[in-house]
XYZ file of C-alpha atoms in Angstrom:
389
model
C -232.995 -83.272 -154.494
C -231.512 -86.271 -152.263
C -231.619 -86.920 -149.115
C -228.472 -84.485 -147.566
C -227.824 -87.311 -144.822
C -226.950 -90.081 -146.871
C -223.893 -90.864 -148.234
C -223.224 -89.852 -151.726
C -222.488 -92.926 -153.876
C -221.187 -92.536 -157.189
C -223.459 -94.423 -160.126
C -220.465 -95.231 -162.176
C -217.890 -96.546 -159.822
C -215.905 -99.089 -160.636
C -215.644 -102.333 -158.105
C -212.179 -100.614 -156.826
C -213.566 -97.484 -155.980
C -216.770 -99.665 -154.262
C -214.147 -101.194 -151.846
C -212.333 -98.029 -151.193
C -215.729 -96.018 -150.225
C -217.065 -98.631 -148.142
C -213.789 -99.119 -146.195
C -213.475 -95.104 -145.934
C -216.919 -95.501 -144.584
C -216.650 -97.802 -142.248
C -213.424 -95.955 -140.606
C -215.491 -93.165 -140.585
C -218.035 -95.218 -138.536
C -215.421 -96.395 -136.009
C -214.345 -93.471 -135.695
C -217.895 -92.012 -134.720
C -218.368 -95.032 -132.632
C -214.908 -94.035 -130.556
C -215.844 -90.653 -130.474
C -219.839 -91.648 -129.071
C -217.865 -93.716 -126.660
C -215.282 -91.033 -125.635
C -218.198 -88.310 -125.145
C -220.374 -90.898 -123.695
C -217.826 -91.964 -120.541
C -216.716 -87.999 -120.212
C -220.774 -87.399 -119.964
C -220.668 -90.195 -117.120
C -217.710 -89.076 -115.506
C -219.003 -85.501 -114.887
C -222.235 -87.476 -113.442
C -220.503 -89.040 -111.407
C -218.072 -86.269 -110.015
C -222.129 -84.606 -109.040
C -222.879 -87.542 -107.160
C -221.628 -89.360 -104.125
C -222.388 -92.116 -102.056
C -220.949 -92.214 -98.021
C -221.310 -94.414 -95.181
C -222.399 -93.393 -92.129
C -220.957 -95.705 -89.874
C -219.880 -96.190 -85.675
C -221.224 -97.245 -82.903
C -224.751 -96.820 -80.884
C -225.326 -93.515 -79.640
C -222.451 -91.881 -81.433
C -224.867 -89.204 -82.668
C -225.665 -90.546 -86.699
C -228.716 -89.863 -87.078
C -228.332 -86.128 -85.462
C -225.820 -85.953 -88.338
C -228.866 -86.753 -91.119
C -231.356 -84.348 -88.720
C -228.943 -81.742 -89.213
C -228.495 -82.181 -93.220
C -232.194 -81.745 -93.448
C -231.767 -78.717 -91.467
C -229.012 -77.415 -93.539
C -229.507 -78.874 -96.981
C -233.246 -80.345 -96.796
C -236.394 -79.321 -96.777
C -236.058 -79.070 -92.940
C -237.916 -80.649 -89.689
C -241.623 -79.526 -90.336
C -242.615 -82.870 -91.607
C -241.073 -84.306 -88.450
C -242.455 -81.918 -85.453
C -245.894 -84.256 -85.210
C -244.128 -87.424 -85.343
C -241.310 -86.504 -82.964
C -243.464 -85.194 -80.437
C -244.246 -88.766 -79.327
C -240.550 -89.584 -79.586
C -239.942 -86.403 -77.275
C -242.664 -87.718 -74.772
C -240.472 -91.505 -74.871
C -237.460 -89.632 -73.951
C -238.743 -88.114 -71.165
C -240.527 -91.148 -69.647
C -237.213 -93.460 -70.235
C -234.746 -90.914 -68.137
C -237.013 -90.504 -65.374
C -237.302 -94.256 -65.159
C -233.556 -94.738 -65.545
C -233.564 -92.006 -62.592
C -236.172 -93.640 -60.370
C -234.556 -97.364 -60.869
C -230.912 -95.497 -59.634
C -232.850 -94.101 -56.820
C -234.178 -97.420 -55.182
C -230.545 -98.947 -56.137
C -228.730 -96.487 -54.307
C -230.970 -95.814 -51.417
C -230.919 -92.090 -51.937
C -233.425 -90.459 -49.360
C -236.543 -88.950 -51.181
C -238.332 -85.865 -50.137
C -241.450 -87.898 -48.168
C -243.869 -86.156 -50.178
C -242.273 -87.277 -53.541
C -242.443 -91.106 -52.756
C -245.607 -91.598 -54.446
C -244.443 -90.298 -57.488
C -241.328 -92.015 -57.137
C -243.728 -95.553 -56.582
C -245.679 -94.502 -59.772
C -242.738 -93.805 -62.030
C -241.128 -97.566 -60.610
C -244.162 -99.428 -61.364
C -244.486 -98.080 -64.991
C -244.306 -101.044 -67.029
C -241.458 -100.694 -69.850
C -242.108 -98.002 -72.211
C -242.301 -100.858 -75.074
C -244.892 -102.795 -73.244
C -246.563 -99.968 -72.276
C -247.694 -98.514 -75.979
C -247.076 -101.820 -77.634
C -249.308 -104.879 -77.085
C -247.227 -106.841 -79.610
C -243.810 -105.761 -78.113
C -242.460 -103.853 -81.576
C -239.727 -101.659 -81.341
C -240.606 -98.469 -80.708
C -239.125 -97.416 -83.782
C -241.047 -99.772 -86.111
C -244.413 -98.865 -83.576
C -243.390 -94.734 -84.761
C -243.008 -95.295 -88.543
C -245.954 -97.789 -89.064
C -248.044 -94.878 -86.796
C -249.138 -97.664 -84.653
C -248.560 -95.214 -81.343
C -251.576 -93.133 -81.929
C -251.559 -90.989 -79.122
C -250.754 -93.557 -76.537
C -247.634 -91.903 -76.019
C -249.077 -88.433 -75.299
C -251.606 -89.766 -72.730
C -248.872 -91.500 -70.982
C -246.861 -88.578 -70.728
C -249.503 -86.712 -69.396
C -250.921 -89.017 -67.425
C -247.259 -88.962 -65.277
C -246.325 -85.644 -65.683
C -246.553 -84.355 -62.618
C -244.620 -87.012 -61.218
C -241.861 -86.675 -63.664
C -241.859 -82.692 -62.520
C -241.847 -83.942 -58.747
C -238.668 -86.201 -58.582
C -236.913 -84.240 -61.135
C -236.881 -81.066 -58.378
C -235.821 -83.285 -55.378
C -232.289 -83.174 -54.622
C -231.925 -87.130 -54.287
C -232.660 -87.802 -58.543
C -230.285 -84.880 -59.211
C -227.419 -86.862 -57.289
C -228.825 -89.760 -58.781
C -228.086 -87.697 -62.016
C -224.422 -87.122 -61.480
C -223.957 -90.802 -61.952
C -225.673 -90.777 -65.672
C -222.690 -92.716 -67.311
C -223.083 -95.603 -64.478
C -227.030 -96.014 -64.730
C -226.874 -95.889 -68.575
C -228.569 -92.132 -68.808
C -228.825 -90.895 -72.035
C -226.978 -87.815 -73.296
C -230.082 -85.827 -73.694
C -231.967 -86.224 -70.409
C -231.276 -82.973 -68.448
C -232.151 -81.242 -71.628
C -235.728 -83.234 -72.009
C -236.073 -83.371 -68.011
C -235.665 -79.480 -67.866
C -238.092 -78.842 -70.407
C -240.790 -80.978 -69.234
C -243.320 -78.304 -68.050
C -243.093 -77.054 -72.123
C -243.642 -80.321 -73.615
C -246.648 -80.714 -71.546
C -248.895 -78.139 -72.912
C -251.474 -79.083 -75.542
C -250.009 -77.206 -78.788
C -246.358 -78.569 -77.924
C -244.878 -79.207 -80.952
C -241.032 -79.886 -81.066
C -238.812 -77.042 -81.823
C -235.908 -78.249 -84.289
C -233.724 -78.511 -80.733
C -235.907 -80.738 -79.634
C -235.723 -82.744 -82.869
C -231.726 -82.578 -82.747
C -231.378 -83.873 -78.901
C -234.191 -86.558 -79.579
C -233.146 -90.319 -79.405
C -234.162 -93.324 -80.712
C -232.446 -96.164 -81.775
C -231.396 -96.736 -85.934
C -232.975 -100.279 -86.760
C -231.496 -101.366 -90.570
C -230.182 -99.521 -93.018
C -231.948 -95.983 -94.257
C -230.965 -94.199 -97.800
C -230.967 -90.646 -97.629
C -230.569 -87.797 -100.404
C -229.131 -84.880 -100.302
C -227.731 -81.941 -102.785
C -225.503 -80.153 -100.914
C -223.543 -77.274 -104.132
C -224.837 -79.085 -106.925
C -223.485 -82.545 -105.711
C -226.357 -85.288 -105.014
C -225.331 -87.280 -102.046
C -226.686 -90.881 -101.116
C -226.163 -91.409 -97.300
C -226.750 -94.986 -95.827
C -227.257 -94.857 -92.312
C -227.178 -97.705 -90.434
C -227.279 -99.308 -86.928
C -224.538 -98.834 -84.804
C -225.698 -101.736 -81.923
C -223.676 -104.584 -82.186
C -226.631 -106.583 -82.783
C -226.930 -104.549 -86.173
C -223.445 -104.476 -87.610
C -223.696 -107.507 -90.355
C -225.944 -105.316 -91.799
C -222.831 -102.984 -93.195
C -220.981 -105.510 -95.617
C -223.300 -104.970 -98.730
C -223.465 -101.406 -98.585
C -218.910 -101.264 -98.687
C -218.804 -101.475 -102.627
C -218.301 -98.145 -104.561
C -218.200 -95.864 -101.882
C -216.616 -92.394 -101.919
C -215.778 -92.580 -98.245
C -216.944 -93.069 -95.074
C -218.175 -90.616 -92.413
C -217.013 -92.804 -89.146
C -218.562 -91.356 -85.845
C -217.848 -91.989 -82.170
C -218.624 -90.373 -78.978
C -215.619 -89.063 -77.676
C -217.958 -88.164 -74.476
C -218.185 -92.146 -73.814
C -214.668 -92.854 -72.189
C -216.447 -93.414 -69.063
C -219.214 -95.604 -70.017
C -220.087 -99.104 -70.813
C -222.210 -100.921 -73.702
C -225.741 -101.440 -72.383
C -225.730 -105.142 -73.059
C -222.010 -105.863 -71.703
C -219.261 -104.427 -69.505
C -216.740 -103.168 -72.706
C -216.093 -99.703 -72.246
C -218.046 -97.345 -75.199
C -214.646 -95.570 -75.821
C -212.754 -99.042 -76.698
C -215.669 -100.470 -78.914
C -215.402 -97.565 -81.171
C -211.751 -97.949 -81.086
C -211.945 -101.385 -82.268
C -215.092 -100.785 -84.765
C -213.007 -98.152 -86.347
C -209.921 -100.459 -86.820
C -212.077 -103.128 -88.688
C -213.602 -100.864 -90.682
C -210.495 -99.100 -91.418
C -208.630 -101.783 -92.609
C -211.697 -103.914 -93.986
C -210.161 -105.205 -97.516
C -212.965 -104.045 -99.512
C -212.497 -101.042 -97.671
C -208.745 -100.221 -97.975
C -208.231 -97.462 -100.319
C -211.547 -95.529 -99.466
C -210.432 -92.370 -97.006
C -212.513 -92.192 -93.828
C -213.834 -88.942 -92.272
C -213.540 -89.312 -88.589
C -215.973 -87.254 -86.493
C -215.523 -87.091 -82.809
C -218.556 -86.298 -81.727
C -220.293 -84.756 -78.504
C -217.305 -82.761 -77.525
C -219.240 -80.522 -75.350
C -220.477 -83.430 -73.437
C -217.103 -84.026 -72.761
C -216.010 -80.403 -71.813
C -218.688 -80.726 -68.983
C -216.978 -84.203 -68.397
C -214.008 -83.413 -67.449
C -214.494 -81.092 -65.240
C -215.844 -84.371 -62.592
C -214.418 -87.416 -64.524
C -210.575 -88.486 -64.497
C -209.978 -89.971 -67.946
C -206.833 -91.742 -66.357
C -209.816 -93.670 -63.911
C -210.392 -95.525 -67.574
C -207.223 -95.488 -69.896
C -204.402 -95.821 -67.118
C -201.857 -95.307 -70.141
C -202.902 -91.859 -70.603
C -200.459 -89.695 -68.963
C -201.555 -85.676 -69.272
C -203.849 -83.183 -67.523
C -207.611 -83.651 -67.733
C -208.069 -80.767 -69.906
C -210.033 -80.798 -73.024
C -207.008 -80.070 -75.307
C -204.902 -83.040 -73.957
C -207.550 -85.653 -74.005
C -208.854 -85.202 -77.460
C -205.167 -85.276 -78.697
C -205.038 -88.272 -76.892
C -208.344 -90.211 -77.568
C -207.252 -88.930 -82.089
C -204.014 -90.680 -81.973
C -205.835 -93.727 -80.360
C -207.981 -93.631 -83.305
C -205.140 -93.153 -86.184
C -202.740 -95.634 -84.955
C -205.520 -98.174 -85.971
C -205.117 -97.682 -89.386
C -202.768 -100.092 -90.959
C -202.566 -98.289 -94.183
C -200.443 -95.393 -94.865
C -202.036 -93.759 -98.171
C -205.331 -93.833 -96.661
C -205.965 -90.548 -95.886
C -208.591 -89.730 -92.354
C -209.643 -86.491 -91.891
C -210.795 -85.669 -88.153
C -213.214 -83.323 -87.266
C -214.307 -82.692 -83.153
C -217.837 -82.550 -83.500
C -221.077 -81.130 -81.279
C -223.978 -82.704 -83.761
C -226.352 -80.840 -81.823
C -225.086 -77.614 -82.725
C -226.269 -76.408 -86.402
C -223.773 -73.585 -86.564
C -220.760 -75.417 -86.230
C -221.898 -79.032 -88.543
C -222.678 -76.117 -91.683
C -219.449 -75.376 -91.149
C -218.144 -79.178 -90.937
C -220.357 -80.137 -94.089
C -219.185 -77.768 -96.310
C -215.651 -79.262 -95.226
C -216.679 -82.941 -95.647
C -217.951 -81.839 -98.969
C -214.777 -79.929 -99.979
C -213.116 -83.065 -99.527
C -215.545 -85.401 -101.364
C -215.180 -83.446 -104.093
C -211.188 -83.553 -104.050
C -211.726 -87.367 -103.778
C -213.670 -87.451 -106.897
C -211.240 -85.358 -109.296
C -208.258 -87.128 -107.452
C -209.770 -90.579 -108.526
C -210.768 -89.497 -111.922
C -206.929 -87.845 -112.417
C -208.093 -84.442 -112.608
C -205.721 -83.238 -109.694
C-alpha cells in the first residue's frame, strides 16, 4: 500500500499530462499557501484584539501609579507582596509632611505651644530624608527597590515619633496645614499625619489604603501586565516630572491609546521646581501629547483625577483667584465643566475621539467601575481598527 499523503502520479503519463499535473499541483500549493496565510493573519488578528498596549501618561503627582496600585487590587494578584516594602515608604511620607509642616511654621512665624518647641527644633534639624537613609544620595526610589533602606527608615520614624504626634496636635501646624497647596504639601499628609500613632506599633504593616495614598516619585519607564476579561494589557508607566518626559517618545509607536491623567485638585498650586501653575502644565502636556504626529489618530482617555480633593477645595479656594477667565460659581459641577472644556479645546483633531472620566484613584469602588469602562472602550478600538464594527 502507498503512502496516502503523497500525490498519486500516474506511471504511464504522457509528457502532456506531466505538465498538466504539476501545474494543477502547484495551484493547489498556492492555493494552500494563501489559505496558511489567510488563517495565519486571522489567528494574529484575534491575538491581537486579546492584547493591548496603553500609555500612562501626565504630569507629577497626577495619581499614575495609584492607577497601577489599584489594577493590582482589582485585576492582580493584589498588595501582599507590597505591605513590607511600603511600610518604609509609609514611614517617608510621614517624616516629609511633618517637615514640610515644621519649615511653614518657622516661615510664617506661627506661635507654637511652648512645650512643643523642642519637637518642633528636632523635626527642623532633621537632615533631608535622602541624606538621612542614603550615604550615597540615591533616590529614594532606587534606595527602596535595590533594598538598600534596611530598616533605617523604621528607626527614624520611631526615633521622631513622638515629635511628629506633638506638632501635629498643636493648633499652629494645623493652620500651617490650611496652606498645603502654598508650602508644596502633599495630597496624602492629613491621611498619613492622622494615622501616625497606628503606623508606629511594631506589627504595622500597611493596609491596602495605606498602599493607595502612599507617594513616591515614578523614576523611568515601568511595564506592567495585566488581564483584565480575557484581554492581556501592557501598561508603561512613566515619569510625569518634567525632568522625565523625553523618556515618552519611544514608547508612542503601536499604541491602542493613551490613559492621560491630571489632577484636577491642582488649580491652585505650583510645580515644585518653578512658579507654572500645576493646572496649566497639564493643560499644555495634554495638548502636545494630543496632537503629537505619531500620536494623531490614537484616542486618549482623559482621567481627571483627585476630584474629592477638589470637592474639599472648593469649599476655601476661589478657582477665579487662578483662571480669571472663568466666570461661574465655585461649585464642583461648574468647575469641572470648566477645567474639561479647557482640556478638549486642545485637541486639534476632530476624529480623535477623548473619553473623560472624573476620577478619585484612591477609591477602589469607583476605578472597578472606570476600568471596566476604559476596557469597554479598548476593546471597541480594536474591532473598530480591524473593521469589525
Amino acid at each position: 500500500m502507498g503512502d496516502p499523503l503523497r500525490p498519486y502520479v500516474p506511471t504511464n503519463e504522457t509528457p502532456d499530462e506531466k505538465r498538466k499535473r504539476v501545474n494543477l499541483e502547484k495551484q493547489a500549493k498556492k492555493r494552500s499557501e494563501a489559505i496558511d496565510k489567510q488563517l495565519k493573519a486571522e489567528r494574529e488578528e484575534r491575538e491581537k484584539q486579546k492584547m493591548a498596549k496603553l500609555l500612562l501618561l501626565g504630569s507629577s503627582e497626577s495619581g499614575k501609579t495609584t492607577v497601577l496600585k489599584q489594577l493590582k487590587i482589582i485585576h492582580g494578584r493584589g498588595l501582599s507582596d507590597e505591605r513590607q516594602r511600603y511600610r518604609r515608604i509609609v514611614h517617608l511620607n510621614v517624616l516629609t509632611a511633618i517637615k514640610a509642616l515644621a519649615h511653614a511654621l518657622v516661615t510664617f512665624g506661627y506661635p507654637l505651644k511652648p512645650e512643643n518647641q523642642q519637637h518642633l527644633d528636632r523635626i527642623v534639624n532633621l537632615a533631608t530624608i535622602k541624606n538621612t537613609l542614603n550615604r550615597n544620595s540615591i533616590t529614594v526610589q532606587a534606595a527602596i527597590r535595590n533594598q538598600q533602606l534596611d530598616d533605617n527608615s523604621i528607626d527614624l520614624f520611631v526615633e521622631n515619633m513622638n515629635s511628629v504626634v506633638a506638632l501635629w496636635s498643636d493648633p499652629a501646624i494645623k493652620k500651617c496645614y490650611n496652606s498645603a497647596s502654598e508650602i508644596g504639601l502633599q495630597d496624602s499628609a492629613k491621611y498619613f499625619l492622622d494615622n501616625v500613632g497606628r503606623f508606629g506599633k511594631d506589627d504595622y504593616l500597611p493596609t491596602d489604603e495605606d498602599i493607595l495614598q502612599a507617594r513616591i516619585r515614578t523614576v523611568g519607564v515601568a511595564e506592567h501586565k495585566f488581564e483584565i476579561a480575557d484581554v492581556i494589557y501592557k501598561i508603561y508607566d512613566v515619569g510625569g516630572h518634567r525632568s522625565q518626559r523625553h523618556f515618552w517618545a519611544p514608547y508612542f509607536d503601536d499604541v491602542n491609546a493613551i490613559i492621560f491623567m491630571a489632577a484636577i485638585s491642582a488649580f491652585d498650586q505650583t510645580l515644585e521646581d518653578s512658579d507654572i501653575n500645576r493646572m496649566d502644565d497639564s493643560i499644555q502636556l495634554f495638548e502636545e501629547i494630543c496632537n503629537n504626529p505619531l500620536m494623531i489618530n490614537t484616542h486618549i482617555i482623559l482621567f481627571l483625577n483627585k476630584i474629592d480633593i477638589l470637592k474639599q477645595k472648593l469649599e476655601y479656594v476661589s478657582v477665579k483667584d487662578y483662571f480669571s477667565e472663568y466666570q461661574g460659581d465655585n461649585k464642583f459641577q461648574s468647575v469641572t465643566k470648566f477645567f474639561q472644556r479647557k482640556f478638549l479645546a486642545r485637541n486639534h483633531n476632530e476624529e480623535k475621539h477623548i473619553y473623560v472620566h472624573f476620577t478619585h484613584a484612591t477609591d477602589t469602588k469607583q476605578m472597578r467601575v472606570i476600568v471596566a469602562s476604559v476596557n469597554d472602550i479598548v476593546q471597541r478600538m480594536n474591532l473598530k481598527a480591524s473593521g469589525l464594527i
